[in-house]
PDB file of C-alpha atoms in Angstrom:
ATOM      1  CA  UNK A   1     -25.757  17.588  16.121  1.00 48.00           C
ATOM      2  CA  UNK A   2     -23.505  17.135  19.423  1.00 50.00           C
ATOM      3  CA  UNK A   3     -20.301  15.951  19.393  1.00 55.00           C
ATOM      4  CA  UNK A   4     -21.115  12.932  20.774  1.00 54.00           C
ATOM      5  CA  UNK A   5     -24.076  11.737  18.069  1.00 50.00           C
ATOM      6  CA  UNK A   6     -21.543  12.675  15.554  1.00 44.00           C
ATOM      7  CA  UNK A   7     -18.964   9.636  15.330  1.00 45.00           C
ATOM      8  CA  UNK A   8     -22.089   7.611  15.620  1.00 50.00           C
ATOM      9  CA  UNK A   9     -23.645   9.301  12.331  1.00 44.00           C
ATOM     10  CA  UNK A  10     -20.822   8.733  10.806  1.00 37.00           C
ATOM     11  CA  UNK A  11     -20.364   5.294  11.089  1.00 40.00           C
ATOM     12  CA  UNK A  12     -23.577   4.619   9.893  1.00 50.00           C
ATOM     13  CA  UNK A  13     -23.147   6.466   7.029  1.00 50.00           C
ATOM     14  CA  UNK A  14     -20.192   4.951   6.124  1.00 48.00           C
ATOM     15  CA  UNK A  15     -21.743   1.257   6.810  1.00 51.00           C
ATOM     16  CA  UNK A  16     -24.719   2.438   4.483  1.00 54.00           C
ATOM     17  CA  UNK A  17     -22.107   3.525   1.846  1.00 61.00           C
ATOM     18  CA  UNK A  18     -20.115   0.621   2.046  1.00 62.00           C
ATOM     19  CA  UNK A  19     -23.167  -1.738   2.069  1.00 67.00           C
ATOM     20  CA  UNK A  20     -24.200  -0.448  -1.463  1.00 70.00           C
ATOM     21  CA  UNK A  21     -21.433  -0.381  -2.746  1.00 70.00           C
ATOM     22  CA  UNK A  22     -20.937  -4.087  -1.747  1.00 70.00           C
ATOM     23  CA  UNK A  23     -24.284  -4.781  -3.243  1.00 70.00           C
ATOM     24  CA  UNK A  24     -23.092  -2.983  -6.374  1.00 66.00           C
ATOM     25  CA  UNK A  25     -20.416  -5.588  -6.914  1.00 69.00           C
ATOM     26  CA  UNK A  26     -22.502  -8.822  -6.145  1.00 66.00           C
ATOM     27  CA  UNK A  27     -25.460  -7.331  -8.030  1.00 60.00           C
ATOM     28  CA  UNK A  28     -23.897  -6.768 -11.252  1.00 67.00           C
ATOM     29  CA  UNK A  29     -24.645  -2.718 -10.797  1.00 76.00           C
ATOM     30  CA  UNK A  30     -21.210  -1.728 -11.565  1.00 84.00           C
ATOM     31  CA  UNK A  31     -20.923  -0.914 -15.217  1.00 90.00           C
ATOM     32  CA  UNK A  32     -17.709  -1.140 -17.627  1.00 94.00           C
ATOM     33  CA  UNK A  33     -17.087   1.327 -20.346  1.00 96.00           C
ATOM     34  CA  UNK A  34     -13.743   0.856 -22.991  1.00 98.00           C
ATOM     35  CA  UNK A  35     -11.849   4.197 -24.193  1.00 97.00           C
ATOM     36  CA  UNK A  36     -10.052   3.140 -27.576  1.00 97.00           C
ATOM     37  CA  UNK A  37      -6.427   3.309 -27.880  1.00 97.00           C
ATOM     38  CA  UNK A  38      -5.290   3.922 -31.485  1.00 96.00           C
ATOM     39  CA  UNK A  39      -1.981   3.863 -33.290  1.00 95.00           C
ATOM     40  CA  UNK A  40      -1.370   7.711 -34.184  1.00 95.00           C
ATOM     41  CA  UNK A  41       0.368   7.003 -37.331  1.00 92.00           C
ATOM     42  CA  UNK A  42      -2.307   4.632 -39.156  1.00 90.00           C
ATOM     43  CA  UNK A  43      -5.534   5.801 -36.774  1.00 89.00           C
ATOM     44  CA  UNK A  44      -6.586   2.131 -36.096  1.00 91.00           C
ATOM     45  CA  UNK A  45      -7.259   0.606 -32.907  1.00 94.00           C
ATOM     46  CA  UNK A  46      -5.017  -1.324 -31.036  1.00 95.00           C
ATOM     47  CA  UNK A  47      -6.623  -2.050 -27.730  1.00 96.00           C
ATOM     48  CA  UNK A  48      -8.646   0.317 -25.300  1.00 97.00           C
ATOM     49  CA  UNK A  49      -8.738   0.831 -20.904  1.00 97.00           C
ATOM     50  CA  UNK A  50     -11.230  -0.424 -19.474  1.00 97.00           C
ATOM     51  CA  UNK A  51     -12.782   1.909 -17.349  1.00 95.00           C
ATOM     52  CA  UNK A  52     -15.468   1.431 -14.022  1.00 90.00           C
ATOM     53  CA  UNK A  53     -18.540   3.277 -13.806  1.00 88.00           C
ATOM     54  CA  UNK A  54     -21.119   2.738 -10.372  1.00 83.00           C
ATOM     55  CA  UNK A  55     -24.525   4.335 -11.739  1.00 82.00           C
ATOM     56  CA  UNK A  56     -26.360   6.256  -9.084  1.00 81.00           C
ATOM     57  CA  UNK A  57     -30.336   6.453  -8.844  1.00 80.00           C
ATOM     58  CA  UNK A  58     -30.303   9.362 -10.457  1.00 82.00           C
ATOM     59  CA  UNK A  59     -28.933   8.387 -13.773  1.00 79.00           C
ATOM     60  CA  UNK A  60     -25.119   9.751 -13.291  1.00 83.00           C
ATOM     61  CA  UNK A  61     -22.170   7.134 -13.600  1.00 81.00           C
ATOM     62  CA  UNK A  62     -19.524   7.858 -11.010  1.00 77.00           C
ATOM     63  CA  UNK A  63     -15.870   8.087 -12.018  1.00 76.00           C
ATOM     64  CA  UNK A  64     -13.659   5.902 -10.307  1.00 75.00           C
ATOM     65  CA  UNK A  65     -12.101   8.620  -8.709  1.00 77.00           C
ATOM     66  CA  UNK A  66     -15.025   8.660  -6.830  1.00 74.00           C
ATOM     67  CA  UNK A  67     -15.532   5.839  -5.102  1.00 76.00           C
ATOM     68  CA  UNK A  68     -12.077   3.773  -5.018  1.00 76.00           C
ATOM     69  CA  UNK A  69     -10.615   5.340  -2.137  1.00 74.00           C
ATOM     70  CA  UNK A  70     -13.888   4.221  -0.311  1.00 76.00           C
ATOM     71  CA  UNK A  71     -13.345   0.741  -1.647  1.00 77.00           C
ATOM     72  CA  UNK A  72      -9.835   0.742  -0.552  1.00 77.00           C
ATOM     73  CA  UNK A  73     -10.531   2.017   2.980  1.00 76.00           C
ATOM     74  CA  UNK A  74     -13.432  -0.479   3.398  1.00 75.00           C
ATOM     75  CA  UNK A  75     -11.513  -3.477   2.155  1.00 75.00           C
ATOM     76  CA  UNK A  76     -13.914  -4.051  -1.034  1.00 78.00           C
ATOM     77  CA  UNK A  77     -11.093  -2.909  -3.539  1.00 81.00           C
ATOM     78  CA  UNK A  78      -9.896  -6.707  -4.299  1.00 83.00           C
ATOM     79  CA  UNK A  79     -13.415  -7.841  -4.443  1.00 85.00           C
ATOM     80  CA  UNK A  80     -14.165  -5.243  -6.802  1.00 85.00           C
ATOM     81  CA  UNK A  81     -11.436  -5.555  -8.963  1.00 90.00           C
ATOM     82  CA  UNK A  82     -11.987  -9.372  -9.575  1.00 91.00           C
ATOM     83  CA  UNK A  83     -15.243  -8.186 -10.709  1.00 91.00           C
ATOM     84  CA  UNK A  84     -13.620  -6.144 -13.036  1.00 93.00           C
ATOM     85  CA  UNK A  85     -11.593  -8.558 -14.644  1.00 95.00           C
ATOM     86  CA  UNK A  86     -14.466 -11.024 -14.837  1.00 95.00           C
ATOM     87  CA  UNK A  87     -16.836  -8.524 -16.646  1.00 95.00           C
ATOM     88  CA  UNK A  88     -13.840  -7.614 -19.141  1.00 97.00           C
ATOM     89  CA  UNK A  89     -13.424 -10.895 -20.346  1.00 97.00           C
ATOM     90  CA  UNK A  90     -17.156 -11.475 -20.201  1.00 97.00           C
ATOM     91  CA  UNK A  91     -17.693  -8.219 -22.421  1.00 97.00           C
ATOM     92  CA  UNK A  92     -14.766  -8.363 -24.511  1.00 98.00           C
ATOM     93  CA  UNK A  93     -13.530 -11.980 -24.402  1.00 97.00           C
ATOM     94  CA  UNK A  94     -14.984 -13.138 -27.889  1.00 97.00           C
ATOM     95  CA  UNK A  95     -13.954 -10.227 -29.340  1.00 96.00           C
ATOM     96  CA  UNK A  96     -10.157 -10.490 -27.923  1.00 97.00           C
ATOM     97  CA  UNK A  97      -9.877 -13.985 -29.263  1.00 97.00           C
ATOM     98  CA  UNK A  98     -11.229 -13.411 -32.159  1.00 95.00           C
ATOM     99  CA  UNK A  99      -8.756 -10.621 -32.812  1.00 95.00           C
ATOM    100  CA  UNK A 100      -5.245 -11.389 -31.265  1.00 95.00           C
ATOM    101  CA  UNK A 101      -3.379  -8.520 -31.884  1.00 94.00           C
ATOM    102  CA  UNK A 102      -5.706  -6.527 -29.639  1.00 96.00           C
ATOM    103  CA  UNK A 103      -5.346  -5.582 -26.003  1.00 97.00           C
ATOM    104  CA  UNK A 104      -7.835  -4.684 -23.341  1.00 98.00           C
ATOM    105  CA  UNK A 105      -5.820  -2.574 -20.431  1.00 98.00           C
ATOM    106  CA  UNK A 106      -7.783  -3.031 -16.886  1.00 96.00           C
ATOM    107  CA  UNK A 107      -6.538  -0.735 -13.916  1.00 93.00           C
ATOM    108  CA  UNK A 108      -4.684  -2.006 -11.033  1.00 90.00           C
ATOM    109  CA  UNK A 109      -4.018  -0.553  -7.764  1.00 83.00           C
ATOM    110  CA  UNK A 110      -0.848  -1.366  -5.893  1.00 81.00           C
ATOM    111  CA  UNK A 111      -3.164  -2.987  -3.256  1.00 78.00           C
ATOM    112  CA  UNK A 112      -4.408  -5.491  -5.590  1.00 83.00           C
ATOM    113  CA  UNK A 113      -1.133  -6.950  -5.990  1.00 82.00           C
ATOM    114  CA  UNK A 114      -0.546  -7.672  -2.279  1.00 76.00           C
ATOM    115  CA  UNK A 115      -3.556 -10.627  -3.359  1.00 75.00           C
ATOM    116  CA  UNK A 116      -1.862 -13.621  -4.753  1.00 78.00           C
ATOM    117  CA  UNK A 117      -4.737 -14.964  -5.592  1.00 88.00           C
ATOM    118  CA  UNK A 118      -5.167 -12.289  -8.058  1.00 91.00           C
ATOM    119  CA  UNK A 119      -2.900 -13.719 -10.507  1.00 93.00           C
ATOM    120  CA  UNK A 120      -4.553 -16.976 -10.508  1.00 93.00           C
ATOM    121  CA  UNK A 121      -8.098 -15.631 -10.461  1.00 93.00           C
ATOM    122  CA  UNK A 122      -6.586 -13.908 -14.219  1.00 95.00           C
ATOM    123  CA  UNK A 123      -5.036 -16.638 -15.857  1.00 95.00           C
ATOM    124  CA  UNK A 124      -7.726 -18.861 -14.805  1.00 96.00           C
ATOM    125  CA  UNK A 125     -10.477 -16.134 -16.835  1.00 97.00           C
ATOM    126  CA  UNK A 126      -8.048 -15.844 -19.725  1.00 97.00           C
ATOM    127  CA  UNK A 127      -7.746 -19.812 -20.130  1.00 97.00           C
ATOM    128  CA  UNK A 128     -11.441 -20.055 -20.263  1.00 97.00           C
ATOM    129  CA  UNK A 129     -12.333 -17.601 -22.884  1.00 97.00           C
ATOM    130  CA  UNK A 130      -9.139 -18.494 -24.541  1.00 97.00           C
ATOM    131  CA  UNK A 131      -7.435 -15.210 -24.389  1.00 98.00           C
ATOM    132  CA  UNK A 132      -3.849 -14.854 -24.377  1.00 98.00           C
ATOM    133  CA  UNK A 133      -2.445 -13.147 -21.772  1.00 97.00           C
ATOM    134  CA  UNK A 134      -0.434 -10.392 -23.658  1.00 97.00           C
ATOM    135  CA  UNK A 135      -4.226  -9.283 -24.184  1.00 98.00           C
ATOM    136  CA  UNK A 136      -4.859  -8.489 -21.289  1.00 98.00           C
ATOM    137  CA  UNK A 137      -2.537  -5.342 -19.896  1.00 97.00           C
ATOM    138  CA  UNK A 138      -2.670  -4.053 -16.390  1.00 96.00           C
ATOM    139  CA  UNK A 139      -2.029  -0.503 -15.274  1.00 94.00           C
ATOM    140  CA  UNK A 140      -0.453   0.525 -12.418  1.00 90.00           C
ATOM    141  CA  UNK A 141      -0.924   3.950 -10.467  1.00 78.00           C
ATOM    142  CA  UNK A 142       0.413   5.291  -6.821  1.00 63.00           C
ATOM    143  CA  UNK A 143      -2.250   6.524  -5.784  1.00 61.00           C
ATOM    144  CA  UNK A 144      -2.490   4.010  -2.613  1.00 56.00           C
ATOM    145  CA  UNK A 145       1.173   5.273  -1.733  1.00 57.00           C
ATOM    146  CA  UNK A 146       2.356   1.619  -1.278  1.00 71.00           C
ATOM    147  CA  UNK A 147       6.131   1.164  -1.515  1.00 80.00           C
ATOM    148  CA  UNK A 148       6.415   0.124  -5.014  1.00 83.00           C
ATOM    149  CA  UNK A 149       9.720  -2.106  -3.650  1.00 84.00           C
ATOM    150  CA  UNK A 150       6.951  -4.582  -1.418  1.00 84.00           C
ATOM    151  CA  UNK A 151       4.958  -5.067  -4.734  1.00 87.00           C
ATOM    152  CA  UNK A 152       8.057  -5.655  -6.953  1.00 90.00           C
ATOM    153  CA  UNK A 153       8.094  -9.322  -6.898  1.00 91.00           C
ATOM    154  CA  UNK A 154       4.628  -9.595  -7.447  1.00 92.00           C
ATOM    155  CA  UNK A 155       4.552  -7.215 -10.341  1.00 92.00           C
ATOM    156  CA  UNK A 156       7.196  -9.945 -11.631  1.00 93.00           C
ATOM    157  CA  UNK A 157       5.116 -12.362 -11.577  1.00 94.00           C
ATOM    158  CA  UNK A 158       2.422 -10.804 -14.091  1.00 95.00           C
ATOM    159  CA  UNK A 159       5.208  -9.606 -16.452  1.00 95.00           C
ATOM    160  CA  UNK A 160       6.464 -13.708 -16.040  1.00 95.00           C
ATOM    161  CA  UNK A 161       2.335 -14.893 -16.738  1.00 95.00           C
ATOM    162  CA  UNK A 162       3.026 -12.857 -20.117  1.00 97.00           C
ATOM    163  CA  UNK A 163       1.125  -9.680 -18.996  1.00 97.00           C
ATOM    164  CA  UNK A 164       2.515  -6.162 -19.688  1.00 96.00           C
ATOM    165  CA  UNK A 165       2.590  -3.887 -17.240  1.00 94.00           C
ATOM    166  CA  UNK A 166       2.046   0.133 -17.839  1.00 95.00           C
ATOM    167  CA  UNK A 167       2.695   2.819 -15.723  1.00 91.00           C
ATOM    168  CA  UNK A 168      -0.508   5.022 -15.350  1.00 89.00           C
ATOM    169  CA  UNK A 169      -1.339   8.828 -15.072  1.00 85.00           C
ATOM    170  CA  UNK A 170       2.813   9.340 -15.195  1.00 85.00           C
ATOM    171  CA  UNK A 171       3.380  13.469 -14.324  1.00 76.00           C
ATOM    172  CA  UNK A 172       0.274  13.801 -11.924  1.00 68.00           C
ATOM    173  CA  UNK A 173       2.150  12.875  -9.120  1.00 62.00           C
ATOM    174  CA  UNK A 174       6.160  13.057  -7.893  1.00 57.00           C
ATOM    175  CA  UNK A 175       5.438   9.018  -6.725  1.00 58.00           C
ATOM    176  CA  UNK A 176       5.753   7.976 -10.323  1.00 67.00           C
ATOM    177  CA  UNK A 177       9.653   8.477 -10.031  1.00 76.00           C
ATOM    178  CA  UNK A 178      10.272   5.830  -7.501  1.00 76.00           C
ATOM    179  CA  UNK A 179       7.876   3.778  -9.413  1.00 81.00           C
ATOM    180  CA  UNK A 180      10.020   4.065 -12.038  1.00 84.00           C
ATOM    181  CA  UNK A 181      13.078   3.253 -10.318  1.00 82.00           C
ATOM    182  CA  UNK A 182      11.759   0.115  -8.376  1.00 83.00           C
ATOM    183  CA  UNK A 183       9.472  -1.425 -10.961  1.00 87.00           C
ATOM    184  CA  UNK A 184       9.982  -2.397 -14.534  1.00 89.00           C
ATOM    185  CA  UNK A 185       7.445  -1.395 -16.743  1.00 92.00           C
ATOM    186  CA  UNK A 186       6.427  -1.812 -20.661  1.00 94.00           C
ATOM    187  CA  UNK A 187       4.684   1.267 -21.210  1.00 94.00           C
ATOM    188  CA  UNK A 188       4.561   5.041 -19.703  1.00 93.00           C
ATOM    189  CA  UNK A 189       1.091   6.946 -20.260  1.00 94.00           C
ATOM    190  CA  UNK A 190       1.744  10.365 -19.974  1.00 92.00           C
ATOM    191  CA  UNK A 191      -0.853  12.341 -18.086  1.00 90.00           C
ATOM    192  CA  UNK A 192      -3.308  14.145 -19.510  1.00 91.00           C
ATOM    193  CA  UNK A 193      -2.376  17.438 -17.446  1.00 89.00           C
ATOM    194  CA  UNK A 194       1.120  17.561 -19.665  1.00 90.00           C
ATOM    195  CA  UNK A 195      -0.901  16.973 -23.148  1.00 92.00           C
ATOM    196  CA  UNK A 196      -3.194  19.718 -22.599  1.00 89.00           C
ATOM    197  CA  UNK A 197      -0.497  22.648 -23.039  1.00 85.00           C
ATOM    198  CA  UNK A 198       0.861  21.102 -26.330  1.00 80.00           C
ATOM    199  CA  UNK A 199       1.484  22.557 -29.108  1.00 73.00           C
ATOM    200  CA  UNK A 200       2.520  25.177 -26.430  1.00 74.00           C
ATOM    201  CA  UNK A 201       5.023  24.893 -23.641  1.00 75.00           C
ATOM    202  CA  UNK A 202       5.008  21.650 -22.245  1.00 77.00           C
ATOM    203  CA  UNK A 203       7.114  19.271 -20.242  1.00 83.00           C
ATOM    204  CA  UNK A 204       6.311  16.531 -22.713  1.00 88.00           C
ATOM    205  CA  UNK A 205       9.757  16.611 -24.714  1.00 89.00           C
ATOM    206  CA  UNK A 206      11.806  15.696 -21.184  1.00 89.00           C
ATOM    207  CA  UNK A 207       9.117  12.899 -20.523  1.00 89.00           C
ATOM    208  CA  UNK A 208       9.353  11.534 -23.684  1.00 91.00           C
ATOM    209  CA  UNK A 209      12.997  11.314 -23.683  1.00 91.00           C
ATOM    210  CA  UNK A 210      13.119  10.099 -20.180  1.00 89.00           C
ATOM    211  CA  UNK A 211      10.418   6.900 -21.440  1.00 89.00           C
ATOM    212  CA  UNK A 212      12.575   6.641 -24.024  1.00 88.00           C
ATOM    213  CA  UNK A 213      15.907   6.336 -22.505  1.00 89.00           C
ATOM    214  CA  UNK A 214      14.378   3.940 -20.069  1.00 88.00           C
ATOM    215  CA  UNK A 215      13.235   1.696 -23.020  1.00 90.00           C
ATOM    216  CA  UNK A 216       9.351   2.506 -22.329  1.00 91.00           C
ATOM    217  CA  UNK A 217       6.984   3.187 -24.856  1.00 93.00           C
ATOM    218  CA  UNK A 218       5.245   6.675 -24.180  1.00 94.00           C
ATOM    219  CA  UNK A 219       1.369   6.621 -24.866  1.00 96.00           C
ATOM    220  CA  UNK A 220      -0.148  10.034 -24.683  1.00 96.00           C
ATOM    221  CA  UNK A 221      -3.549  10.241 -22.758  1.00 95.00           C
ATOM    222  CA  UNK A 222      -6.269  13.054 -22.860  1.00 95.00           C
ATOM    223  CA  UNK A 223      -5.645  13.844 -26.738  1.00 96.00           C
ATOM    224  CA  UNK A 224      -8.528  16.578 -27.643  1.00 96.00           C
ATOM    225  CA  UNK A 225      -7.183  17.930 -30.693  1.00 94.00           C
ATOM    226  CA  UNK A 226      -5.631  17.095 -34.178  1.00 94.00           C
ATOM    227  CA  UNK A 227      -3.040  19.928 -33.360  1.00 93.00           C
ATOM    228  CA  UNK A 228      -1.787  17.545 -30.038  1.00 94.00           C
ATOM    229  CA  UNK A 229      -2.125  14.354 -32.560  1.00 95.00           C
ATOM    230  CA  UNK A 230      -0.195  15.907 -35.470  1.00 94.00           C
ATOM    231  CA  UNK A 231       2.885  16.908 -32.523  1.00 93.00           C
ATOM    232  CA  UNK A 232       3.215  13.952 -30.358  1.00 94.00           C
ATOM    233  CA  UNK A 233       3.452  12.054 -33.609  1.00 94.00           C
ATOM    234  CA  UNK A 234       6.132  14.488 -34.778  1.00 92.00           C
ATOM    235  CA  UNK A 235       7.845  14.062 -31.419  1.00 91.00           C
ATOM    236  CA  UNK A 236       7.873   9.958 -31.522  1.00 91.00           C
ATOM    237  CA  UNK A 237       4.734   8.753 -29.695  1.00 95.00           C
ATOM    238  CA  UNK A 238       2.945   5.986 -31.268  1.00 95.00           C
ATOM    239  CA  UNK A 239       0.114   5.469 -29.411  1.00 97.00           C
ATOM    240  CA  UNK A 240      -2.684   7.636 -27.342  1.00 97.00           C
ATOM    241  CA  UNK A 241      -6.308   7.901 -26.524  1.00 97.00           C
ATOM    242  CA  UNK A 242      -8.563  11.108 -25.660  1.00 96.00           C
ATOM    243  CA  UNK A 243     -11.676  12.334 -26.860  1.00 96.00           C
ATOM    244  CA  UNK A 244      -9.978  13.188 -30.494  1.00 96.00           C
ATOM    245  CA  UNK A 245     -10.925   9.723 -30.993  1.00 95.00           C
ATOM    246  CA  UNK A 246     -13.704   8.472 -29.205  1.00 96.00           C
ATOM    247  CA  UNK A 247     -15.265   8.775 -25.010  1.00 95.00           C
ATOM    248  CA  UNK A 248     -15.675   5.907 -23.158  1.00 96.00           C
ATOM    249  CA  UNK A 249     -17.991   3.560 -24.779  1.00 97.00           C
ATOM    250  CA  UNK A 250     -20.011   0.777 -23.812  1.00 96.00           C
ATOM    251  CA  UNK A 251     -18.645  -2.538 -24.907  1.00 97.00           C
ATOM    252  CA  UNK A 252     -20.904  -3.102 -28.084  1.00 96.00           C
ATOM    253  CA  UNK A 253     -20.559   0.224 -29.009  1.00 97.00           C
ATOM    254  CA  UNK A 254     -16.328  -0.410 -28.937  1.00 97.00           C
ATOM    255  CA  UNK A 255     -16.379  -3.512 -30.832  1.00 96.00           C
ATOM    256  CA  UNK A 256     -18.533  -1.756 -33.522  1.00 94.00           C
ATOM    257  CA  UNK A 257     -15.915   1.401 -33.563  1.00 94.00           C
ATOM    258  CA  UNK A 258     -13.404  -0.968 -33.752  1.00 92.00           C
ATOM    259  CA  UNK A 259     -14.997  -2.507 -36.925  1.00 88.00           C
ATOM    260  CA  UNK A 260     -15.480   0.805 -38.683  1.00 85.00           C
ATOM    261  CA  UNK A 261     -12.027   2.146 -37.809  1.00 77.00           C
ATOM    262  CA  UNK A 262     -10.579  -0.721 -39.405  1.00 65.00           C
ATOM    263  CA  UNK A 263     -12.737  -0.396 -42.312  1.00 47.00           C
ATOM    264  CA  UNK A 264     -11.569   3.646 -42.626  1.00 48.00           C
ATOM    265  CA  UNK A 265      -7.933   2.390 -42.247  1.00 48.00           C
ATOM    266  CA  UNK A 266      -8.212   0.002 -45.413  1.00 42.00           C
TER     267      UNK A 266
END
């Protein structure tokens, strides 16, 4: 191909990518899946993250990894996520009013929050299915580099509405430190990446004080094994998820773990 068919080729195949993804939103194609989040200490559940899926022709969900950063740089990422939130409370809604002390966390990049119509769109959904809004948690990443100082207010104005904010994927990327600084946040997950070396050497002790001494409540993602269970309890986290517990599930198949967890826990 010359140099000067390229560009063109490009542009198509970007307009073809971004035109099925668009028809993924409006065609109900995207698909959400819930990871559990248990208490380490008892084993129930308290809550779970809410996690996208886009599934491709040939039978393979895509990770969100995949396909955000195209949303972003195509301007569908709002669009998207008010999907998201609609097909949470759609899926889960019932279930979340019928059992108040349970949480559904739904990701949030830093570009959603320069939409005020976001908030709105929220506590609209929530009013409707008659979930409070302490059920529903956002998480916050930096992966869209934004200065976490121009989203500040906004990110106010959730934690005002009654919705805790948590601080994704912290110790994947040096960003999370200014997030820290500028924002104020209810909740630090710690990155898989540090969970995997414990028992071993691990930063986690530092990161745990650090959450700590910042009033945050550490959650531990990524837990595979009993070992990394039995130590982050040891070493004061309450809370994780990872496949210890349960994958991803669909949202019938989480309500009815849910159910038999609490069962085991009585």
């Amino acid at each position: 191909m010359s140099d000067n068919s390229f560009i063109p080729a490009l542009l198509c195949q970007l307009n073809a990518s971004r035109a099925r993804l668009k028809k993924a939103i409006h065609s109900q194609q995207l698909e959400m899946w819930y990871q559990p989040i248990v208490q380490l200490e008892s084993g129930c559940v308290v809550g779970a993250e809410a996690l996208i899926r886009w599934p491709q022709p040939d039978g393979k969900l895509l990770p969100p990894d995949s396909f955000i950063p195209f949303a972003r740089e195509t301007h569908l990422l709002t669009r998207m996520t008010k999907w998201v939130i609609e097909q949470v409370l759609s899926d889960l809604g019932d279930w979340l009013r019928q059992n108040p002390r349970q949480y559904v966390s739904i990701n949030i990049e830093p570009d959603d929050l320069q939409s005020t119509d976001l908030l709105f769109h929220l506590t609209a959904l929530c009013s409707d299915y008659g979930v409070r809004s302490q059920q529903i948690v956002l998480e916050i990443t930096e992966s869209s580099m934004i200065d976490p100082e121009a989203i500040a207010p906004m990110v106010e104005c959730y934690r005002k509405a009654g919705h805790a904010i948590y601080l994704d994927d912290f110790g994947s990327g040096y960003a999370n430190l200014n997030y820290l600084q500028a924002l104020k946040f209810d909740m630090l997950k710690i990155d898989k990446t540090l969970v995997d070396p414990v028992p071993g050497k691990s930063l986690l002790p530092q990161v745990i004080a650090l959450a700590q001494s910042l009033s945050l409540e550490p959650l531990a993602e990524g837990v595979e094994t009993q070992a990394q269970a039995t130590w982050l309890k040891s070493h004061g986290v309450k809370y994780a998820q990872g496949w210890l517990y349960s994958k991803a599930l669909t949202s019938r198949a989480f309500i009815e773990w849910s159910e038999s967890r609490y069962a085991t826990a009585d």
